[in-house]
Amino acid sequence: APLLREQKAGTSLLLSGTIYSARDAAHKRIQNLLNEGKSLPITLKDKVIYYMGPTPTKPGKAVGSCGPTSSYRMDVFLEMTLQNGVAATIGKGTRDSNVTKLAEQYQAPYLLAIGGAGAYLAQCVTSSKIVAFEDLGAEAVRELTIKDFPVIVGIDKNGKSAFF
Protein backbone atom coordinates (compact mmCIF):
# COMPACT_ATOMS: atom_id res chain seq x y z
CA ALA A 1 0.00 0.00 0.00
CA PRO A 2 2.78 2.57 0.67
CA LEU A 3 4.12 2.32 -2.91
CA LEU A 4 0.59 2.41 -4.29
CA ARG A 5 -0.08 5.67 -2.47
CA GLU A 6 2.89 7.36 -4.17
CA GLN A 7 1.60 6.87 -7.74
CA LYS A 8 0.41 9.95 -9.65
CA ALA A 9 -2.92 10.43 -11.43
CA GLY A 10 -2.85 8.96 -14.94
CA THR A 11 -0.20 6.33 -14.11
CA SER A 12 -0.86 2.80 -15.41
CA LEU A 13 -0.09 0.00 -12.96
CA LEU A 14 -0.19 -3.79 -12.83
CA LEU A 15 -1.29 -4.80 -9.33
CA SER A 16 -0.43 -8.11 -7.71
CA GLY A 17 -1.40 -9.28 -4.23
CA THR A 18 -4.62 -9.47 -2.24
CA ILE A 19 -7.62 -7.19 -2.71
CA TYR A 20 -11.22 -7.37 -1.47
CA SER A 21 -14.44 -6.91 -3.43
CA ALA A 22 -17.35 -4.98 -1.94
CA ARG A 23 -20.32 -3.26 -3.53
CA ASP A 24 -23.40 -1.37 -2.36
CA ALA A 25 -25.01 -4.04 -0.18
CA ALA A 26 -21.73 -4.99 1.53
CA HIS A 27 -20.90 -1.33 2.19
CA LYS A 28 -24.36 -0.78 3.69
CA ARG A 29 -23.90 -3.81 5.95
CA ILE A 30 -20.43 -2.63 7.04
CA GLN A 31 -21.90 0.78 7.85
CA ASN A 32 -24.70 -0.81 9.90
CA LEU A 33 -22.24 -2.96 11.87
CA LEU A 34 -20.07 0.07 12.65
CA ASN A 35 -23.11 2.14 13.64
CA GLU A 36 -24.16 -0.66 16.02
CA GLY A 37 -20.66 -0.80 17.52
CA LYS A 38 -20.14 -4.36 16.28
CA SER A 39 -16.91 -5.75 14.90
CA LEU A 40 -16.45 -6.28 11.18
CA PRO A 41 -15.93 -9.74 9.68
CA ILE A 42 -12.71 -8.49 8.01
CA THR A 43 -10.30 -5.73 8.87
CA LEU A 44 -10.32 -2.79 6.45
CA LYS A 45 -6.94 -1.40 7.55
CA ASP A 46 -4.50 -1.20 4.62
CA LYS A 47 -6.87 -3.11 2.33
CA VAL A 48 -7.70 -2.30 -1.29
CA ILE A 49 -11.43 -2.48 -2.04
CA TYR A 50 -12.55 -3.39 -5.57
CA TYR A 51 -16.08 -2.34 -6.53
CA MET A 52 -16.63 -5.52 -8.54
CA GLY A 53 -19.60 -7.16 -10.17
CA PRO A 54 -18.75 -10.86 -10.55
CA THR A 55 -20.55 -13.41 -12.68
CA PRO A 56 -20.82 -17.08 -11.65
CA THR A 57 -17.51 -18.94 -11.61
CA LYS A 58 -17.03 -21.54 -14.33
CA PRO A 59 -15.43 -24.89 -13.40
CA GLY A 60 -11.65 -24.71 -13.20
CA LYS A 61 -11.60 -20.91 -12.91
CA ALA A 62 -10.84 -18.75 -9.85
CA VAL A 63 -13.68 -16.33 -10.59
CA GLY A 64 -16.21 -15.51 -13.28
CA SER A 65 -16.05 -12.34 -15.31
CA CYS A 66 -15.21 -9.65 -12.74
CA GLY A 67 -15.47 -6.19 -14.17
CA PRO A 68 -15.66 -3.00 -12.14
CA THR A 69 -19.00 -1.51 -11.20
CA SER A 70 -19.76 2.21 -11.23
CA SER A 71 -17.90 3.72 -8.29
CA TYR A 72 -20.19 6.71 -7.71
CA ARG A 73 -22.66 4.38 -5.99
CA MET A 74 -20.11 3.88 -3.18
CA ASP A 75 -19.30 7.59 -2.77
CA VAL A 76 -21.67 7.88 0.19
CA PHE A 77 -19.70 5.11 1.97
CA LEU A 78 -16.17 6.21 1.04
CA GLU A 79 -15.37 8.32 4.11
CA MET A 80 -16.53 5.50 6.39
CA THR A 81 -14.21 2.98 4.70
CA LEU A 82 -11.27 5.39 4.63
CA GLN A 83 -11.76 6.20 8.33
CA ASN A 84 -11.40 2.46 8.92
CA GLY A 85 -8.07 2.32 7.10
CA VAL A 86 -8.85 1.37 3.48
CA ALA A 87 -5.70 2.16 1.47
CA ALA A 88 -7.25 2.50 -2.00
CA THR A 89 -10.39 1.75 -3.99
CA ILE A 90 -10.79 0.33 -7.50
CA GLY A 91 -13.79 0.87 -9.75
CA LYS A 92 -14.89 2.62 -12.90
CA GLY A 93 -16.08 6.08 -13.79
CA THR A 94 -15.97 9.51 -12.27
CA ARG A 95 -16.73 10.20 -8.63
CA ASP A 96 -18.24 12.99 -6.58
CA SER A 97 -15.99 16.04 -6.11
CA ASN A 98 -15.83 15.21 -2.41
CA VAL A 99 -13.90 12.04 -3.31
CA THR A 100 -10.87 14.06 -4.41
CA LYS A 101 -10.85 15.79 -1.01
CA LEU A 102 -11.15 12.43 0.79
CA ALA A 103 -8.37 10.90 -1.34
CA GLU A 104 -6.09 13.71 -0.23
CA GLN A 105 -7.23 13.76 3.41
CA TYR A 106 -6.74 10.00 3.83
CA GLN A 107 -3.90 9.60 1.30
CA ALA A 108 -6.00 6.92 -0.43
CA PRO A 109 -5.97 6.82 -4.23
CA TYR A 110 -8.88 5.82 -6.46
CA LEU A 111 -7.85 3.37 -9.16
CA LEU A 112 -9.65 2.70 -12.41
CA ALA A 113 -10.18 -0.80 -13.75
CA ILE A 114 -11.15 -1.27 -17.38
CA GLY A 115 -14.92 -1.26 -17.80
CA GLY A 116 -16.24 -3.88 -20.23
CA ALA A 117 -13.16 -6.06 -19.74
CA GLY A 118 -14.45 -8.34 -16.97
CA ALA A 119 -13.51 -11.55 -18.79
CA TYR A 120 -9.95 -10.29 -19.30
CA LEU A 121 -9.67 -9.08 -15.68
CA ALA A 122 -10.82 -12.52 -14.47
CA GLN A 123 -7.65 -13.97 -16.02
CA CYS A 124 -5.65 -11.80 -13.58
CA VAL A 125 -7.39 -13.38 -10.56
CA THR A 126 -5.58 -16.48 -9.30
CA SER A 127 -7.89 -17.20 -6.36
CA SER A 128 -11.19 -15.99 -4.96
CA LYS A 129 -13.03 -16.85 -1.78
CA ILE A 130 -16.01 -15.35 0.00
CA VAL A 131 -14.89 -13.91 3.35
CA ALA A 132 -18.01 -12.02 4.50
CA PHE A 133 -21.75 -11.72 3.93
CA GLU A 134 -22.13 -14.94 1.90
CA ASP A 135 -25.92 -14.44 1.93
CA LEU A 136 -25.45 -11.44 -0.39
CA GLY A 137 -24.53 -13.74 -3.28
CA ALA A 138 -22.80 -11.73 -6.03
CA GLU A 139 -22.43 -8.84 -3.55
CA ALA A 140 -20.65 -10.92 -0.88
CA VAL A 141 -17.19 -9.70 0.13
CA ARG A 142 -14.51 -11.72 -1.63
CA GLU A 143 -10.80 -11.99 -1.03
CA LEU A 144 -9.11 -11.98 -4.42
CA THR A 145 -5.51 -12.83 -5.17
CA ILE A 146 -4.49 -10.93 -8.29
CA LYS A 147 -1.48 -10.97 -10.60
CA ASP A 148 -0.72 -8.19 -13.08
CA PHE A 149 -4.19 -6.68 -12.70
CA PRO A 150 -4.27 -3.51 -14.88
CA VAL A 151 -5.42 -0.23 -13.34
CA ILE A 152 -4.90 3.49 -13.91
CA VAL A 153 -4.58 5.95 -11.02
CA GLY A 154 -7.79 7.98 -11.40
CA ILE A 155 -7.34 10.19 -8.33
CA ASP A 156 -4.04 10.25 -6.50
CA LYS A 157 -3.26 10.87 -2.82
CA ASN A 158 -2.85 14.57 -3.54
CA GLY A 159 -6.38 14.84 -4.90
CA LYS A 160 -5.17 15.22 -8.49
CA SER A 161 -7.51 13.63 -11.01
CA ALA A 162 -6.87 11.92 -14.35
CA PHE A 163 -10.39 12.97 -15.37
CA PHE A 164 -9.82 16.73 -15.71
Coordinates of N, CA and C in Angstrom, one line a residue:
A1 N 0.8 -1.2 0.0 CA 0.0 0.0 0.0 C 0.8 1.3 0.0
P2 N 2.0 1.3 0.7 CA 2.8 2.6 0.7 C 3.2 3.0 -0.8
L3 N 3.7 2.0 -1.5 CA 4.1 2.3 -2.9 C 2.9 2.7 -3.8
L4 N 1.8 2.1 -3.6 CA 0.6 2.4 -4.3 C 0.2 3.9 -4.0
R5 N 0.3 4.3 -2.8 CA -0.1 5.7 -2.5 C 0.8 6.7 -3.2
E6 N 2.0 6.4 -3.6 CA 2.9 7.4 -4.2 C 2.6 7.6 -5.7
Q7 N 1.8 6.8 -6.3 CA 1.6 6.9 -7.7 C 0.8 8.1 -8.1
K8 N 1.1 8.7 -9.2 CA 0.4 10.0 -9.7 C -0.8 9.7 -10.6
A9 N -1.7 10.6 -10.6 CA -2.9 10.4 -11.4 C -2.5 10.2 -12.9
G10 N -3.1 9.3 -13.5 CA -2.9 9.0 -14.9 C -1.9 7.8 -15.1
T11 N -1.2 7.4 -14.0 CA -0.2 6.3 -14.1 C -0.9 5.0 -14.3
S12 N -0.4 4.2 -15.2 CA -0.9 2.8 -15.4 C -0.1 1.9 -14.5
L13 N -0.7 0.9 -13.9 CA -0.1 0.0 -13.0 C -0.6 -1.4 -13.2
L14 N 0.2 -2.4 -12.9 CA -0.2 -3.8 -12.8 C -0.1 -4.2 -11.4
L15 N -1.3 -4.4 -10.7 CA -1.3 -4.8 -9.3 C -1.2 -6.3 -9.1
S16 N -0.5 -6.7 -8.1 CA -0.4 -8.1 -7.7 C -0.5 -8.1 -6.2
G17 N -1.2 -9.2 -5.7 CA -1.4 -9.3 -4.2 C -2.8 -9.6 -3.9
T18 N -3.3 -9.2 -2.7 CA -4.6 -9.5 -2.2 C -5.5 -8.2 -2.2
I19 N -6.7 -8.3 -2.8 CA -7.6 -7.2 -2.7 C -9.0 -7.8 -2.3
Y20 N -9.9 -6.9 -1.9 CA -11.2 -7.4 -1.5 C -12.3 -6.7 -2.3
S21 N -13.3 -7.5 -2.7 CA -14.4 -6.9 -3.4 C -15.5 -6.5 -2.4
A22 N -16.2 -5.4 -2.7 CA -17.3 -5.0 -1.9 C -18.1 -4.0 -2.8
R23 N -19.4 -4.2 -2.8 CA -20.3 -3.3 -3.5 C -21.3 -2.7 -2.6
D24 N -22.4 -2.1 -3.1 CA -23.4 -1.4 -2.4 C -23.9 -2.1 -1.1
A25 N -24.4 -3.3 -1.3 CA -25.0 -4.0 -0.2 C -24.0 -4.3 0.9
A26 N -22.8 -4.7 0.5 CA -21.7 -5.0 1.5 C -21.3 -3.7 2.3
H27 N -21.2 -2.6 1.5 CA -20.9 -1.3 2.2 C -22.0 -0.9 3.2
K28 N -23.2 -1.1 2.8 CA -24.4 -0.8 3.7 C -24.3 -1.6 5.0
R29 N -24.0 -2.9 4.8 CA -23.9 -3.8 5.9 C -22.7 -3.4 6.9
I30 N -21.6 -3.1 6.3 CA -20.4 -2.6 7.0 C -20.8 -1.4 7.8
Q31 N -21.5 -0.4 7.2 CA -21.9 0.8 7.9 C -22.8 0.5 9.0
N32 N -23.8 -0.4 8.8 CA -24.7 -0.8 9.9 C -24.0 -1.4 11.1
L33 N -23.0 -2.3 10.8 CA -22.2 -3.0 11.9 C -21.5 -1.9 12.7
L34 N -20.8 -1.0 12.0 CA -20.1 0.1 12.6 C -21.0 1.0 13.5
N35 N -22.2 1.3 12.9 CA -23.1 2.1 13.6 C -23.6 1.5 14.9
E36 N -23.7 0.1 14.9 CA -24.2 -0.7 16.0 C -23.0 -1.0 17.0
G37 N -21.8 -0.5 16.7 CA -20.7 -0.8 17.5 C -20.2 -2.2 17.5
K38 N -20.6 -3.0 16.4 CA -20.1 -4.4 16.3 C -18.8 -4.5 15.5
S39 N -18.2 -5.6 15.6 CA -16.9 -5.8 14.9 C -17.2 -6.2 13.5
L40 N -16.3 -5.9 12.6 CA -16.5 -6.3 11.2 C -15.9 -7.7 11.0
P41 N -16.4 -8.4 10.0 CA -15.9 -9.7 9.7 C -14.5 -9.8 9.1
I42 N -14.1 -8.6 8.5 CA -12.7 -8.5 8.0 C -12.2 -7.1 8.5
T43 N -10.9 -7.0 8.5 CA -10.3 -5.7 8.9 C -10.2 -4.9 7.6
L44 N -10.4 -3.6 7.6 CA -10.3 -2.8 6.5 C -9.0 -2.1 6.4
K45 N -8.2 -2.1 7.5 CA -6.9 -1.4 7.5 C -6.0 -1.9 6.5
D46 N -5.5 -0.9 5.7 CA -4.5 -1.2 4.6 C -5.0 -2.1 3.5
K47 N -6.3 -2.3 3.4 CA -6.9 -3.1 2.3 C -7.2 -2.3 1.1
V48 N -7.2 -2.9 0.0 CA -7.7 -2.3 -1.3 C -9.1 -2.9 -1.6
I49 N -10.1 -2.0 -1.8 CA -11.4 -2.5 -2.0 C -11.7 -2.3 -3.5
Y50 N -12.2 -3.4 -4.1 CA -12.5 -3.4 -5.6 C -14.1 -3.4 -5.7
Y51 N -14.6 -2.4 -6.3 CA -16.1 -2.3 -6.5 C -16.4 -3.2 -7.7
M52 N -16.6 -4.5 -7.5 CA -16.6 -5.5 -8.5 C -18.0 -6.2 -8.7
G53 N -18.4 -6.4 -9.9 CA -19.6 -7.2 -10.2 C -19.2 -8.5 -10.8
P54 N -19.1 -9.6 -10.0 CA -18.8 -10.9 -10.6 C -19.9 -11.6 -11.2
T55 N -19.6 -12.5 -12.1 CA -20.5 -13.4 -12.7 C -20.2 -14.8 -12.1
P56 N -21.1 -15.8 -12.2 CA -20.8 -17.1 -11.7 C -19.5 -17.6 -12.2
T57 N -18.8 -18.4 -11.3 CA -17.5 -18.9 -11.6 C -17.7 -20.2 -12.4
K58 N -17.0 -20.3 -13.5 CA -17.0 -21.5 -14.3 C -16.1 -22.6 -13.7
P59 N -16.3 -23.9 -13.9 CA -15.4 -24.9 -13.4 C -14.0 -24.7 -13.8
G60 N -13.1 -24.8 -12.9 CA -11.7 -24.7 -13.2 C -11.1 -23.3 -13.2
K61 N -12.0 -22.3 -12.9 CA -11.6 -20.9 -12.9 C -11.6 -20.4 -11.5
A62 N -10.9 -19.3 -11.2 CA -10.8 -18.8 -9.9 C -12.1 -17.9 -9.6
V63 N -12.6 -17.3 -10.7 CA -13.7 -16.3 -10.6 C -14.3 -16.2 -12.0
G64 N -15.6 -15.8 -12.0 CA -16.2 -15.5 -13.3 C -15.7 -14.2 -13.8
S65 N -16.3 -13.7 -14.8 CA -16.1 -12.3 -15.3 C -16.2 -11.4 -14.1
C66 N -15.2 -10.5 -14.0 CA -15.2 -9.7 -12.7 C -14.9 -8.2 -13.0
G67 N -15.7 -7.6 -13.8 CA -15.5 -6.2 -14.2 C -15.8 -5.2 -13.1
P68 N -15.3 -4.0 -13.2 CA -15.7 -3.0 -12.1 C -17.1 -2.5 -12.3
T69 N -17.7 -2.1 -11.2 CA -19.0 -1.5 -11.2 C -18.8 0.0 -11.0
S70 N -19.8 0.7 -11.3 CA -19.8 2.2 -11.2 C -19.5 2.7 -9.8
S71 N -18.4 3.4 -9.6 CA -17.9 3.7 -8.3 C -18.8 4.8 -7.6
Y72 N -19.4 5.6 -8.3 CA -20.2 6.7 -7.7 C -21.2 6.2 -6.7
R73 N -21.7 4.9 -6.9 CA -22.7 4.4 -6.0 C -22.1 4.2 -4.6
M74 N -20.8 4.1 -4.5 CA -20.1 3.9 -3.2 C -19.6 5.2 -2.6
D75 N -19.8 6.3 -3.3 CA -19.3 7.6 -2.8 C -19.8 7.9 -1.4
V76 N -21.1 7.6 -1.1 CA -21.7 7.9 0.2 C -21.0 7.1 1.3
F77 N -20.4 6.0 1.0 CA -19.7 5.1 2.0 C -18.2 5.3 2.0
L78 N -17.6 6.1 1.1 CA -16.2 6.2 1.0 C -15.5 6.7 2.3
E79 N -16.0 7.8 2.9 CA -15.4 8.3 4.1 C -15.4 7.3 5.2
M80 N -16.5 6.5 5.4 CA -16.5 5.5 6.4 C -15.4 4.5 6.2
T81 N -15.2 4.0 4.9 CA -14.2 3.0 4.7 C -12.8 3.5 4.9
L82 N -12.6 4.8 4.5 CA -11.3 5.4 4.6 C -11.0 5.6 6.1
Q83 N -12.0 6.0 6.9 CA -11.8 6.2 8.3 C -11.3 4.9 9.0
N84 N -11.7 3.8 8.4 CA -11.4 2.5 8.9 C -10.2 1.9 8.3
G85 N -9.4 2.7 7.6 CA -8.1 2.3 7.1 C -7.9 1.8 5.7
V86 N -9.0 1.8 4.9 CA -8.9 1.4 3.5 C -7.8 2.2 2.8
A87 N -6.9 1.5 2.1 CA -5.7 2.2 1.5 C -6.0 2.7 0.1
A88 N -6.9 2.1 -0.6 CA -7.3 2.5 -2.0 C -8.5 1.8 -2.4
T89 N -9.2 2.4 -3.4 CA -10.4 1.7 -4.0 C -10.2 1.6 -5.5
I90 N -10.9 0.6 -6.1 CA -10.8 0.3 -7.5 C -12.2 0.3 -8.0
G91 N -12.5 0.9 -9.1 CA -13.8 0.9 -9.8 C -13.7 1.4 -11.1
K92 N -14.9 2.0 -11.6 CA -14.9 2.6 -12.9 C -15.7 3.9 -12.8
G93 N -15.3 4.8 -13.7 CA -16.1 6.1 -13.8 C -15.7 7.2 -12.8
T94 N -16.3 8.3 -13.1 CA -16.0 9.5 -12.3 C -16.6 9.4 -10.9
R95 N -16.2 10.2 -10.0 CA -16.7 10.2 -8.6 C -17.1 11.6 -8.2
D96 N -17.8 11.7 -7.1 CA -18.2 13.0 -6.6 C -17.0 13.8 -6.3
S97 N -17.1 15.2 -6.4 CA -16.0 16.0 -6.1 C -15.4 15.9 -4.7
N98 N -16.3 15.5 -3.8 CA -15.8 15.2 -2.4 C -14.8 14.1 -2.3
V99 N -14.8 13.2 -3.3 CA -13.9 12.0 -3.3 C -12.5 12.5 -3.5
T100 N -12.2 13.6 -4.3 CA -10.9 14.1 -4.4 C -10.4 14.6 -3.1
K101 N -11.2 15.3 -2.3 CA -10.8 15.8 -1.0 C -10.5 14.6 -0.1
L102 N -11.4 13.6 -0.1 CA -11.1 12.4 0.8 C -9.9 11.7 0.4
A103 N -9.6 11.6 -0.9 CA -8.4 10.9 -1.3 C -7.2 11.6 -0.8
E104 N -7.2 12.9 -0.8 CA -6.1 13.7 -0.2 C -6.0 13.6 1.3
Q105 N -7.2 13.8 1.9 CA -7.2 13.8 3.4 C -6.7 12.4 4.0
Y106 N -7.1 11.3 3.3 CA -6.7 10.0 3.8 C -5.6 9.4 3.1
Q107 N -5.0 10.1 2.1 CA -3.9 9.6 1.3 C -4.3 8.3 0.7
A108 N -5.5 8.2 0.1 CA -6.0 6.9 -0.4 C -6.4 7.1 -1.9
P109 N -5.6 6.6 -2.8 CA -6.0 6.8 -4.2 C -7.2 6.0 -4.7
Y110 N -7.8 6.5 -5.8 CA -8.9 5.8 -6.5 C -8.3 5.3 -7.8
L111 N -8.4 4.0 -8.0 CA -7.8 3.4 -9.2 C -9.0 3.0 -10.1
L112 N -8.7 3.1 -11.4 CA -9.6 2.7 -12.4 C -9.3 1.3 -13.0
A113 N -10.3 0.5 -13.0 CA -10.2 -0.8 -13.8 C -10.9 -0.6 -15.1
I114 N -10.6 -1.4 -16.0 CA -11.1 -1.3 -17.4 C -12.6 -1.8 -17.5
G115 N -13.5 -0.9 -17.7 CA -14.9 -1.3 -17.8 C -15.1 -2.1 -19.1
G116 N -16.0 -3.1 -19.1 CA -16.2 -3.9 -20.2 C -15.2 -5.0 -20.5
A117 N -14.2 -5.1 -19.6 CA -13.2 -6.1 -19.7 C -13.2 -7.1 -18.6
G118 N -14.4 -7.4 -18.1 CA -14.5 -8.3 -17.0 C -13.9 -9.7 -17.2
A119 N -14.0 -10.2 -18.5 CA -13.5 -11.5 -18.8 C -12.0 -11.5 -18.8
Y120 N -11.4 -10.4 -19.3 CA -9.9 -10.3 -19.3 C -9.4 -10.2 -17.9
L121 N -10.1 -9.3 -17.1 CA -9.7 -9.1 -15.7 C -9.7 -10.4 -14.9
A122 N -10.7 -11.2 -15.2 CA -10.8 -12.5 -14.5 C -9.6 -13.4 -14.6
Q123 N -8.9 -13.2 -15.8 CA -7.6 -14.0 -16.0 C -6.5 -13.5 -15.1
C124 N -6.7 -12.3 -14.5 CA -5.6 -11.8 -13.6 C -5.9 -12.2 -12.1
V125 N -7.0 -12.9 -11.9 CA -7.4 -13.4 -10.6 C -7.0 -14.8 -10.4
T126 N -6.1 -15.1 -9.5 CA -5.6 -16.5 -9.3 C -6.4 -17.3 -8.2
S127 N -7.0 -16.5 -7.3 CA -7.9 -17.2 -6.4 C -9.0 -16.2 -5.9
S128 N -10.1 -16.8 -5.4 CA -11.2 -16.0 -5.0 C -11.9 -16.8 -3.9
K129 N -12.2 -16.2 -2.8 CA -13.0 -16.8 -1.8 C -13.9 -15.8 -1.1
I130 N -15.1 -16.2 -0.7 CA -16.0 -15.3 0.0 C -15.5 -15.3 1.4
V131 N -15.4 -14.1 2.0 CA -14.9 -13.9 3.3 C -15.9 -13.2 4.3
A132 N -17.0 -12.7 3.7 CA -18.0 -12.0 4.5 C -19.3 -11.9 3.7
F133 N -20.4 -12.0 4.5 CA -21.8 -11.7 3.9 C -22.1 -12.7 2.8
E134 N -21.9 -14.0 2.9 CA -22.1 -14.9 1.9 C -23.6 -14.9 1.4
D135 N -24.5 -14.5 2.3 CA -25.9 -14.4 1.9 C -26.2 -13.4 0.9
L136 N -25.2 -12.5 0.6 CA -25.5 -11.4 -0.4 C -25.2 -11.9 -1.8
G137 N -24.8 -13.2 -1.9 CA -24.5 -13.7 -3.3 C -23.4 -13.0 -4.0
A138 N -23.8 -12.4 -5.2 CA -22.8 -11.7 -6.0 C -22.2 -10.5 -5.3
E139 N -22.9 -10.0 -4.3 CA -22.4 -8.8 -3.5 C -21.7 -9.2 -2.3
A140 N -21.4 -10.5 -2.0 CA -20.6 -10.9 -0.9 C -19.2 -10.3 -1.0
V141 N -18.6 -10.2 0.1 CA -17.2 -9.7 0.1 C -16.3 -10.9 -0.2
R142 N -15.4 -10.7 -1.2 CA -14.5 -11.7 -1.6 C -13.1 -11.3 -1.4
E143 N -12.2 -12.2 -1.1 CA -10.8 -12.0 -1.0 C -10.3 -12.5 -2.3
L144 N -9.6 -11.6 -3.1 CA -9.1 -12.0 -4.4 C -7.6 -11.9 -4.4
T145 N -6.9 -12.9 -4.9 CA -5.5 -12.8 -5.2 C -5.3 -12.5 -6.6
I146 N -4.6 -11.4 -6.9 CA -4.5 -10.9 -8.3 C -3.0 -10.9 -8.7
K147 N -2.8 -11.0 -10.0 CA -1.5 -11.0 -10.6 C -1.6 -10.1 -11.9
D148 N -0.8 -9.1 -11.9 CA -0.7 -8.2 -13.1 C -2.1 -7.7 -13.5
F149 N -2.8 -7.2 -12.5 CA -4.2 -6.7 -12.7 C -4.1 -5.2 -13.1
P150 N -4.5 -4.9 -14.4 CA -4.3 -3.5 -14.9 C -5.2 -2.5 -14.3
V151 N -4.6 -1.4 -13.8 CA -5.4 -0.2 -13.3 C -4.7 1.1 -13.8
I152 N -5.4 2.2 -13.7 CA -4.9 3.5 -13.9 C -5.2 4.3 -12.7
V153 N -4.3 5.1 -12.2 CA -4.6 5.9 -11.0 C -5.5 7.1 -11.5
G154 N -6.8 7.0 -11.0 CA -7.8 8.0 -11.4 C -7.7 9.2 -10.6
I155 N -7.5 9.1 -9.3 CA -7.3 10.2 -8.3 C -6.2 9.8 -7.4
D156 N -5.2 10.6 -7.3 CA -4.0 10.3 -6.5 C -4.2 10.8 -5.1
K157 N -3.2 10.5 -4.2 CA -3.3 10.9 -2.8 C -3.2 12.4 -2.6
N158 N -2.9 13.1 -3.6 CA -2.8 14.6 -3.5 C -4.1 15.2 -4.1
G159 N -5.1 14.4 -4.4 CA -6.4 14.8 -4.9 C -6.4 15.2 -6.4
K160 N -5.3 14.9 -7.1 CA -5.2 15.2 -8.5 C -5.9 14.1 -9.2
S161 N -6.7 14.6 -10.3 CA -7.5 13.6 -11.0 C -7.0 13.4 -12.4
A162 N -7.2 12.2 -12.9 CA -6.9 11.9 -14.4 C -8.1 12.3 -15.2
F163 N -9.2 12.7 -14.6 CA -10.4 13.0 -15.4 C -10.4 14.4 -15.9
F164 N -9.8 15.3 -15.2 CA -9.8 16.7 -15.7 C -8.6 17.5 -15.3

